[in-house]
XYZ file of C-alpha atoms in Angstrom:
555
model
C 0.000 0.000 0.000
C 1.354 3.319 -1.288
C 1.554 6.116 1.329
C 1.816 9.991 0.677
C 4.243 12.111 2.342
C 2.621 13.035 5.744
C 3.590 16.448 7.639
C 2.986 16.030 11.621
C 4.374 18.538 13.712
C 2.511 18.371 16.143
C 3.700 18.393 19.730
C 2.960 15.912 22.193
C 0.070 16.193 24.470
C -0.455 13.234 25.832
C -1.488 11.521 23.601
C -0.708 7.086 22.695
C 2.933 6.575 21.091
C 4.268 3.576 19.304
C 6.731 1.460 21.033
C 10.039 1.326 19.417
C 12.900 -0.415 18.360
C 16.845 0.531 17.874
C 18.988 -0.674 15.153
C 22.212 0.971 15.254
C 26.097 -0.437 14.678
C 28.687 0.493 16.555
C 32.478 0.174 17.804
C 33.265 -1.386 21.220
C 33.533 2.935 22.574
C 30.360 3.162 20.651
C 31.448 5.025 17.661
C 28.765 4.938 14.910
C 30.191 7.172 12.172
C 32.945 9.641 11.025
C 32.114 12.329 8.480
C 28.269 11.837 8.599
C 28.598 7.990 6.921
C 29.705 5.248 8.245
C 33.246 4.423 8.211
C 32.977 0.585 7.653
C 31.143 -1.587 4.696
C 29.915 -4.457 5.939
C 27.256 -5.904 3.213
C 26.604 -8.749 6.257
C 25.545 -5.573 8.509
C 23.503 -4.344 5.232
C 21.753 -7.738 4.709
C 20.486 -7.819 8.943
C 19.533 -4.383 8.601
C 17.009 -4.929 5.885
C 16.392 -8.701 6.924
C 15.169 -7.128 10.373
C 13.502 -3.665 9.274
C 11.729 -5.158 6.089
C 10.593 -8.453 7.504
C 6.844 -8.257 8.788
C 4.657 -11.306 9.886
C 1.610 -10.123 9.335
C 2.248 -9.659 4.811
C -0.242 -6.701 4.553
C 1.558 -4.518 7.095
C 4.848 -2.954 6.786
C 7.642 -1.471 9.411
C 8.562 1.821 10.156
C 12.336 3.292 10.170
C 12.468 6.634 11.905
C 15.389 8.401 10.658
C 17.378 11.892 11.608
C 17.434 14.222 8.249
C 21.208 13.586 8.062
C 20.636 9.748 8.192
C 18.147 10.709 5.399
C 20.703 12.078 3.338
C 23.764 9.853 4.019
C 21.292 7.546 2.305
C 21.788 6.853 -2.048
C 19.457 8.777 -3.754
C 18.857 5.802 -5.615
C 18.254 3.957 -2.427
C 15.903 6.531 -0.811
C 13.294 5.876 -0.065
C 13.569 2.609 1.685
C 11.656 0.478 -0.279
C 8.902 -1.588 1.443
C 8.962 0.426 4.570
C 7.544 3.787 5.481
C 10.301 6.389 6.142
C 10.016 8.631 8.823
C 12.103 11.494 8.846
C 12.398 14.104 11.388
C 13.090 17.553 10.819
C 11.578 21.196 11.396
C 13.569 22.615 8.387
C 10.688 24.109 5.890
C 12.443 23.353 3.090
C 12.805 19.718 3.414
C 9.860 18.914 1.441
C 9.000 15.619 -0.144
C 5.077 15.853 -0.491
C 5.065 13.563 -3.891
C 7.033 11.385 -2.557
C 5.414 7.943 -1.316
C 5.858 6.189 1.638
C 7.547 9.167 3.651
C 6.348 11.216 6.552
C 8.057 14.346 7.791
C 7.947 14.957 11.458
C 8.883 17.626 13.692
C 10.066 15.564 16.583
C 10.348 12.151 17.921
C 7.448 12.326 19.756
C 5.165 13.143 16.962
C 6.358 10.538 15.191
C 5.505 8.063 18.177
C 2.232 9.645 18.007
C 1.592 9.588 14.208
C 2.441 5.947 14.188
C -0.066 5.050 16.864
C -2.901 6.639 15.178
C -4.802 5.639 12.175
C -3.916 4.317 9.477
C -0.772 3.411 10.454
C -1.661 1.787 14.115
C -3.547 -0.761 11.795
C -1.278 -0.864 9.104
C 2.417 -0.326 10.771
C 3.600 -3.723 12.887
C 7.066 -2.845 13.742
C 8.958 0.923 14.082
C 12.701 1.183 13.939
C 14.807 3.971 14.817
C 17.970 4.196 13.144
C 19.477 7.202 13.278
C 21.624 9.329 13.373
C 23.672 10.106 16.382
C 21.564 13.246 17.884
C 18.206 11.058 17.710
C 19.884 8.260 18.695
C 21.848 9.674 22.049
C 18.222 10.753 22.751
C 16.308 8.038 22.247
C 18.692 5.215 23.238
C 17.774 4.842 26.846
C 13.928 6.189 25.745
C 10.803 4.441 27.900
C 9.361 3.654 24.938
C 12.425 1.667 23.639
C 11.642 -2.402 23.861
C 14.698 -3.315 22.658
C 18.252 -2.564 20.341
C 19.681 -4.713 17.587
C 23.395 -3.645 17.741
C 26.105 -4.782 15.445
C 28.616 -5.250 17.616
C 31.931 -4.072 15.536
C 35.109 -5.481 17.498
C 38.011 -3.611 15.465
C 39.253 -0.085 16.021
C 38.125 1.976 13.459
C 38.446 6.254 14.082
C 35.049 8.051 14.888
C 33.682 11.384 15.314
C 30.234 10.251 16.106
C 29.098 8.168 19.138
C 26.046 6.966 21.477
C 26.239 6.215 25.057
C 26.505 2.614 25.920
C 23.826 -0.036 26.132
C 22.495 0.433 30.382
C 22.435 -3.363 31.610
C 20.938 -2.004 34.580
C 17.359 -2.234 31.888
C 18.361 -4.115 29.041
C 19.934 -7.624 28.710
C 21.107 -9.834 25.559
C 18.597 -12.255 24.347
C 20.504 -12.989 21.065
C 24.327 -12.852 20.188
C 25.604 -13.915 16.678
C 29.144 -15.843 16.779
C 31.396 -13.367 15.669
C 32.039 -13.465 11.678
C 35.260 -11.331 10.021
C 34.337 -9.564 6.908
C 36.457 -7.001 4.996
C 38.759 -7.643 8.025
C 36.303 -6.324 10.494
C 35.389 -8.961 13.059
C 31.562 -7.862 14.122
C 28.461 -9.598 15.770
C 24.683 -8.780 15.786
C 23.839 -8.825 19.221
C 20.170 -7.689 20.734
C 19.355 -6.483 23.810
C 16.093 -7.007 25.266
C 14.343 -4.149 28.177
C 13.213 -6.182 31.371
C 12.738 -2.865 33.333
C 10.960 0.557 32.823
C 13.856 2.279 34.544
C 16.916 1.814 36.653
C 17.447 -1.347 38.393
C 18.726 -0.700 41.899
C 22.464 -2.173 41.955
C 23.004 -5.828 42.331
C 24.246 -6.129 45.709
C 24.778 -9.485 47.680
C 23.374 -7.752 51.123
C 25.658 -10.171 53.192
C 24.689 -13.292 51.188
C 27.110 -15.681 49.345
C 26.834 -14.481 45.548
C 25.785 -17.247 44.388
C 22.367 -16.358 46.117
C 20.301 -14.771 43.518
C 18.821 -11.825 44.510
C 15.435 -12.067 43.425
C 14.134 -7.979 44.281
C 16.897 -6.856 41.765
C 17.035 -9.625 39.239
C 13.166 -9.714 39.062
C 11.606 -8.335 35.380
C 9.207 -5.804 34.650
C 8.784 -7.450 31.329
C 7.661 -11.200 31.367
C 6.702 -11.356 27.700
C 9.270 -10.706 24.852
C 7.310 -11.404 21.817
C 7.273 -7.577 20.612
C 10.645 -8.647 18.991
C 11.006 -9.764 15.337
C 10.637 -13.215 14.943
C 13.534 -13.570 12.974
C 15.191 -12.401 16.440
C 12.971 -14.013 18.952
C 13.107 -17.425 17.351
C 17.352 -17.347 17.832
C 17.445 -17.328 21.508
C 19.518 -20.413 22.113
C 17.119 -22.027 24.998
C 15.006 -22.699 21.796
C 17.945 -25.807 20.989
C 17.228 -27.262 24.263
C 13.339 -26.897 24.022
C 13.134 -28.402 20.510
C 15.535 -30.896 20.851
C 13.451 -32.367 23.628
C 10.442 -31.847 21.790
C 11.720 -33.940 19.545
C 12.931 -36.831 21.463
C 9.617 -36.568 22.959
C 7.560 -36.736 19.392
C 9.971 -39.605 17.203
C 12.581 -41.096 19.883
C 13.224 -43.874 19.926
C 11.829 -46.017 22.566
C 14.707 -48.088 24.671
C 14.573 -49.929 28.003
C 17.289 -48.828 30.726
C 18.823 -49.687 33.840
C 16.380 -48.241 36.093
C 13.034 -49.701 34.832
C 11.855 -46.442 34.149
C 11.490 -46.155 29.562
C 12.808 -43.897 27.985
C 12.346 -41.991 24.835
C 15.875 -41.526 22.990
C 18.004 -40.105 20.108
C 21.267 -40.196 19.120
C 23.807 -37.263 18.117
C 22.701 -34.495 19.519
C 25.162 -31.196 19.068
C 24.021 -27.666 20.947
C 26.466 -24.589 20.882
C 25.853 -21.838 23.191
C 27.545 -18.213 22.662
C 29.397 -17.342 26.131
C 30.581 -13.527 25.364
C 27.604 -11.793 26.500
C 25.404 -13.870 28.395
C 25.703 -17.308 30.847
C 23.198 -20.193 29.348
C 21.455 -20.880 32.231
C 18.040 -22.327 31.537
C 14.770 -20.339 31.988
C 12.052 -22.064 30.885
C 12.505 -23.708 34.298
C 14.602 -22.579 37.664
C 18.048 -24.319 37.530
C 19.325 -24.638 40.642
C 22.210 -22.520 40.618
C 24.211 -22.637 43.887
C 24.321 -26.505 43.224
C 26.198 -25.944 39.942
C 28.890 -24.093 41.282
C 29.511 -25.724 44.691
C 29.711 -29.026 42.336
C 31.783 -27.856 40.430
C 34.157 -26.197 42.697
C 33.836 -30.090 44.468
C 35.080 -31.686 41.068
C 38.095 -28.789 40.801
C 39.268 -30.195 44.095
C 39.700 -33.596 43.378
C 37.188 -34.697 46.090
C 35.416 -38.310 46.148
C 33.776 -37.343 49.429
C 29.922 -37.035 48.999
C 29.510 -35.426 52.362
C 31.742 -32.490 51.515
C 28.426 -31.351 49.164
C 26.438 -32.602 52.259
C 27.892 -30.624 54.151
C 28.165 -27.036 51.674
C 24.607 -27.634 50.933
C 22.910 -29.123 53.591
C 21.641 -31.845 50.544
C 22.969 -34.990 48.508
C 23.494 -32.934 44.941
C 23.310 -35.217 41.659
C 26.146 -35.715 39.442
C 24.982 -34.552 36.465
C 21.905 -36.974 35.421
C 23.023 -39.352 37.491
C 23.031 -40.144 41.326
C 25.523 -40.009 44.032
C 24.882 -42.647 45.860
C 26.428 -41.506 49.037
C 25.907 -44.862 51.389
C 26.545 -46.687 48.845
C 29.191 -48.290 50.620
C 27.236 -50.572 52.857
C 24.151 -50.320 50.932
C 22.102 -48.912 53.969
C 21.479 -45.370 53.130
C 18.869 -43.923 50.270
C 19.922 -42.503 47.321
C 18.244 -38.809 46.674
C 18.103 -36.495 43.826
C 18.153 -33.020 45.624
C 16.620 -29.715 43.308
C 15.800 -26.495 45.198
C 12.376 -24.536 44.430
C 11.759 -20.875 43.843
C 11.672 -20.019 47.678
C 15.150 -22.208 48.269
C 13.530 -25.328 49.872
C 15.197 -28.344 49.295
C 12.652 -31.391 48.048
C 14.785 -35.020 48.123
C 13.199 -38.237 46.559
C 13.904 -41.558 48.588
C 14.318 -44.376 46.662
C 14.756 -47.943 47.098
C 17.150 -50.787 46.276
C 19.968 -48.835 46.846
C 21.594 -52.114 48.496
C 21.083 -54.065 45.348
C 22.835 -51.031 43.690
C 25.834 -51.081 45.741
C 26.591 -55.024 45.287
C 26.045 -54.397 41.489
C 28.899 -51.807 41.666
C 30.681 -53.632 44.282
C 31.219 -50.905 46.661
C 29.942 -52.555 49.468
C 33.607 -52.365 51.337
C 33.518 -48.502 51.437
C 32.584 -46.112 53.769
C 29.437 -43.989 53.308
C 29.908 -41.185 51.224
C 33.282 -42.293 49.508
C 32.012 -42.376 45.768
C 35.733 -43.848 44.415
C 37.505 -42.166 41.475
C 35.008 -40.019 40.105
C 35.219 -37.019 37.984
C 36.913 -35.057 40.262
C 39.988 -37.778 41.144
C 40.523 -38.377 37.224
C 40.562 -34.544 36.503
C 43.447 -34.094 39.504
C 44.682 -37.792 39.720
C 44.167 -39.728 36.342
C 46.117 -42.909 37.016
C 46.683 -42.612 40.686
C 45.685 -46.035 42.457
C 42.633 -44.705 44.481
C 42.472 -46.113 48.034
C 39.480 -44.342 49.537
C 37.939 -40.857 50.314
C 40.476 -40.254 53.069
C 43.764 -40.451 51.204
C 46.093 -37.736 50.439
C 46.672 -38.123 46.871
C 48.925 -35.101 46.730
C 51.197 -35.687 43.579
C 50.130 -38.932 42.574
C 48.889 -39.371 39.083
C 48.631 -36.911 36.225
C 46.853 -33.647 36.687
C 44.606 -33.095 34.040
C 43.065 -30.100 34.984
C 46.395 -28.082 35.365
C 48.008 -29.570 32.475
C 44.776 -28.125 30.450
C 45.520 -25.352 31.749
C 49.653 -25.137 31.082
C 49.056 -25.870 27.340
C 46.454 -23.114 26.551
C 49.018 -20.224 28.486
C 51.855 -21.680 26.619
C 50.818 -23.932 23.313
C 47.433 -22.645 22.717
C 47.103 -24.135 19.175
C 47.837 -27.542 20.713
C 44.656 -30.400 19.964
C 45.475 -32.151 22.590
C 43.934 -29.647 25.286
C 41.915 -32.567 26.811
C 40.364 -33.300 29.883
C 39.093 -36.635 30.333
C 36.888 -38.868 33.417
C 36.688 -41.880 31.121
C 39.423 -44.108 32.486
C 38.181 -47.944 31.669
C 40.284 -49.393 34.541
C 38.846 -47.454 37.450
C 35.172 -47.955 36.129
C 34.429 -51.044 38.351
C 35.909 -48.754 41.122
C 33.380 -46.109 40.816
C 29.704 -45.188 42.200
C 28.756 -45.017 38.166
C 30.615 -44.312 35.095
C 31.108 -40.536 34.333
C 28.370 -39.404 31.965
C 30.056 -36.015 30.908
C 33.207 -38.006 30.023
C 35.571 -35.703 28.077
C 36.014 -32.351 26.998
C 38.642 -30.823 24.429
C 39.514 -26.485 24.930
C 40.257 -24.758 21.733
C 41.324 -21.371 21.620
C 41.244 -18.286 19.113
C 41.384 -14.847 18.708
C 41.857 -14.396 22.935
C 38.620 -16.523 23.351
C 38.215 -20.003 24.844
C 35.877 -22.400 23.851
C 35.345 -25.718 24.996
C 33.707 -29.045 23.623
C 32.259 -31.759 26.173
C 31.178 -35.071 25.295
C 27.719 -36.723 27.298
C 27.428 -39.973 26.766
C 24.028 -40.129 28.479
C 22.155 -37.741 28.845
C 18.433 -36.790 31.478
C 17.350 -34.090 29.271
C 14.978 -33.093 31.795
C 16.880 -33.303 34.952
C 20.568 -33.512 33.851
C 21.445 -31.265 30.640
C 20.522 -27.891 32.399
C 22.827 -28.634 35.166
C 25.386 -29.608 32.681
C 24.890 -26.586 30.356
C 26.109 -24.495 33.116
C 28.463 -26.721 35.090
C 30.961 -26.203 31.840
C 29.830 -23.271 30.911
C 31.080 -22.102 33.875
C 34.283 -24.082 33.858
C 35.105 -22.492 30.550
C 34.533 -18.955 32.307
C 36.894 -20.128 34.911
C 39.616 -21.500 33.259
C 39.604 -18.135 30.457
C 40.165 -15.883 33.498
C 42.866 -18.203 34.962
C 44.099 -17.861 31.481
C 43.778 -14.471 30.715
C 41.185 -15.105 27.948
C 37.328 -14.551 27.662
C 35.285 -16.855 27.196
C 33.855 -17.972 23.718
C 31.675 -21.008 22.902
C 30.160 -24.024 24.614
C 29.664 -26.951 22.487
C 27.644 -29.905 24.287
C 27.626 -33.462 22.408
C 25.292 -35.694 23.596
C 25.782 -39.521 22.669
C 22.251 -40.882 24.090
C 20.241 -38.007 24.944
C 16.643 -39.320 26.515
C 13.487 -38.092 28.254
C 12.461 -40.558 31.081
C 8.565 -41.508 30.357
C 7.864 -39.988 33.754
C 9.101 -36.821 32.618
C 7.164 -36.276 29.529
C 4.384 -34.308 30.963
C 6.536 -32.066 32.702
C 8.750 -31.519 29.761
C 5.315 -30.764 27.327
C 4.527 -28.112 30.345
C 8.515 -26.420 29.801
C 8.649 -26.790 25.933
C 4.969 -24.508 26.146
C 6.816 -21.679 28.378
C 8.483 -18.536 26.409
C 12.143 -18.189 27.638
C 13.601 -14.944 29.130
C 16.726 -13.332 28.228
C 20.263 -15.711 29.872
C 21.528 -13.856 33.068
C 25.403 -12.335 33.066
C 27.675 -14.053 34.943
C 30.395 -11.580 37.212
C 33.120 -13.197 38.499
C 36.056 -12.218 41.107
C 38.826 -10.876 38.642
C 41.489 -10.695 41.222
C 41.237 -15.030 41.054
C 44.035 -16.285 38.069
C 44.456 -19.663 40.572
C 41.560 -22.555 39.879
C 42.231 -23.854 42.842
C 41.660 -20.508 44.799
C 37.439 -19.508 43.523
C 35.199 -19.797 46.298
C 31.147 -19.972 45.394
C 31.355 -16.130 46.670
C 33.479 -15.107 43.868
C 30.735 -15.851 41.543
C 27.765 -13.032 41.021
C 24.538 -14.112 38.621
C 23.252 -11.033 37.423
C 19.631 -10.641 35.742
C 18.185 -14.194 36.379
C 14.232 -14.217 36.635
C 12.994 -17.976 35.291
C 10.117 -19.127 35.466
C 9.253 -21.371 38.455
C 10.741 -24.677 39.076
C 8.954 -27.997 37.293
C 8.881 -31.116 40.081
C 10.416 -33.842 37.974
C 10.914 -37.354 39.886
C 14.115 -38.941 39.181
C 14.604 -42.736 37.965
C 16.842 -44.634 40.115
């Protein structure tokens, strides 16, 4: 539909605005331009910008793009208008006139604009506005009420500027979608967009005496629970979505196998996720994951521990290994076996089970004391080929430290592809509680970034993959710090990943749920030691999930 140039300069009064949306590319000081144009050409950056601005859902509507008069001009003439979109351009000058032109409306001021847009014809016939310049409007506008979100390409090289925009405020906006970087006309750059989850200024994130790994619910809490205002094309790439459909489905056409617990499941084989770590921590939303538990595991696995009770005693609970249970009196087969998850308010719920003394004959652990788990993932990280004794040994220099040798090859060879670190050792199997199901991970490292790779050969999709998500997600964070690198990609390979038939209904209840944007993950920067983080040196920022899904674990 063909639209006449529209005057409005009107000013407001009160009256309904549109919403908006920024688009806007910048350098890491937020440089956009030099000399009124921009000082890069990027044709990837072209080809988002009119993916995202043209793109509609609705096919008889269009978008908006608000534009400065200097933006206006900066733009070919033969490119000018926009095509497919209506052009609004602000201005008071009284010569800018374009009254035969179609689809462009002249406005005054921003807020006339916002007004226009929400009135008719265009409240019926506009679905999305964009703002996308220049650097006046935008230094504005950037932090406006009405802005709902800001698609930023996120250029990473140092390129001179005369023009720039204040920073994206975390303190209201977080990521929900982050590109993997991609080099073009030797510019490395990402498409990143930020999402508003408050109206204004959050109050600061402050532990008030708690451990850090407390979330602070007041401050981390959203304003905005729904997040469908953005373009689908955006929406549709948070990453949560590769967890959610790959359980769907398992769920829908898995296969259907016995296992060791009685239980069914439904399975498939080969399953690859990749999470982007730069901006955001992948921790789950669709459902609370509890997060204290990841790190006080981890930090239990970094110390080489066997001893079950040293979780016991940090967390006042029996915490699961990944998607499988400690068994922590599984020594003389008299204790109960629990799978520990904390709800919304921080209760702990723990599942008895039974047959835990058939369990420990069938592992043949019956000799040890409660609690000692032999020579899990922890001992084969610190210890790999040490002969294990029990929980109570001192195991100081004896076998081969994986974790540290990791961590000597990436300071010192970093293109070296044998970075591995491995808890599959065949000979102490028989010796364990049960096999390591996160079994091996390889660290690869480029342009100052760290990524890592892990390896699942079994996999609870329901109970167990959130937990692991983090767990090395957040080992990656660690070991880039110790390292002096950020952090870049996690890459999770599942080998059998399955849904439990008692699961199912729970899962069909989290695949239904919209996800919220990933929290940010602070850390202590003064720790370079792995061996010296403490769960206090770890700070979630932003994370408001929705409320925890009661899921009974097979045993």
């Amino acid at each position: 539909m063909a639209m006449a140039a529209v005057l409005a300069n009107g000013d407001s009064q009160g009256r309904p605005q549109r919403n908006y949306q920024v688009v806007v590319a910048g350098t890491r000081d937020m440089g956009i331009g030099k000399d009124g144009v921009l000082p890069w050409k990027l044709p990837g950056d072209l080809k988002f910008f009119k993916e995202l601005t043209l793109t509609t859902s609705d096919p008889v509507k269009k978008n908006a793009v608000i534009m400065g008069r200097k933006t206006w001009e900066s733009i070919p003439v033969k490119s000018r208008p926009l095509p497919g979109r209506l052009n609004v351009i602000l201005t008071r000058s009284g010569s800018f006139d374009f009254a035969t032109v179609e689809n462009v409306v002249i406005c005054g001021s921003m807020e006339s604009a916002l007004e226009l847009l929400a009135s008719t014809p265009y409240c019926l016939s506009i679905e999305k506005v964009f703002v996308i310049g220049g650097g006046q409007v935008l230094r504005e506008y950037l932090k406006g009420p009405a802005c709902e979100a800001i698609h930023l390409t996120d250029i990473q090289s140092s390129i001179e500027c005369d023009t720039f925009i204040p920073p994206v405020d975390f303190s209201v906006f977080q990521p929900w979608y982050s590109s993997f970087p991609v080099i073009e006309s030797n510019i490395r750059h990402s498409f990143v967009s930020f999402v508003r989850v408050r109206k204004s200024v959050a109050e600061t994130h402050e532990s008030n005496g708690k451990e850090s790994t407390e979330v602070d619910t007041k401050n981390d809490k959203f304003e905005t629970e729904n997040f469908s205002f953005l373009p689908k094309m955006v929406y549709d790439r948070h990453e949560e979505y590769q967890y959610l459909n790959l359980v769907e489905d398992i769920i829908r056409s898995g296969a259907q196998k016995n296992d060791r617990t009685g239980t069914g499941t439904l399975s498939k084989f080969g399953c690859q996720m990749r999470f982007n770590l730069r901006k955001n921590f992948p921790l789950l939303t669709t459902k609370r994951v509890f997060w204290r538990g990841v790190v006080e595991e981890l930090l239990w696995f970094i110390s080489g521990s066997t001893n079950a009770k040293v979780c016991r005693t940090k967390m006042g609970l029996v915490l699961s290994l990944a998607n499988d249970l400690i068994y922590c009196r599984v020594a003389t087969g008299s204790g109960r076996a629990a799978r520990a998850a904390e709800d919304s308010e921080g209760s702990i719920d723990e599942k008895p089970t039974t047959g835990d003394e058939g369990v420990a004959a069938a592992v043949g652990l019956a000799h040890r004391e409660e609690g000692d788990l032999g020579p899990i993932y922890g001992f084969q990280w610190r210890h790999f080929g040490a002969e294990y004794t029990d929980m109570h040994a001192d195991y100081t220099g004896k076998g081969f430290d994986q974790l540290m040798d990791v961590i000597d090859k990436i300071k010192n060879d970093p293109d070296d592809r044998r970075i591995i670190l491995s808890a599959w050792n065949p000979s102490d199997l028989k010796k364990m509680a049960l096999p390591p199901c996160h079994m091996f991970a390889q660290f690869y490292v480029e342009n100052g970034e760290l990524s890592c790779q892990m390896y699942q050969r079994s996999a609870d999709m329901g109970l167990g993959v959130p937990f692991n998500i983090a767990s090395y997600s957040l080992l990656t964070y660690m070991i880039a710090q110790v390292c002096d690198l950020s952090p870049g990609d996690f890459v999770h390979v599942i080998g059998d990943a399955h849904v439990y038939r008692n699961h199912v209904r729970a899962l069909e209840e989290q695949i239904q749920k919209m996800p919220k944007p990933f929290p940010i993950l602070k850390i202590n920067p003064s720790k370079k030691d792995i061996d010296s983080f403490m769960a206090s040196d770890f700070k979630l920022v932003g994370y408001d999930p929705h409320q925890k899904i009661e899921m009974k674990m097979a045993v």
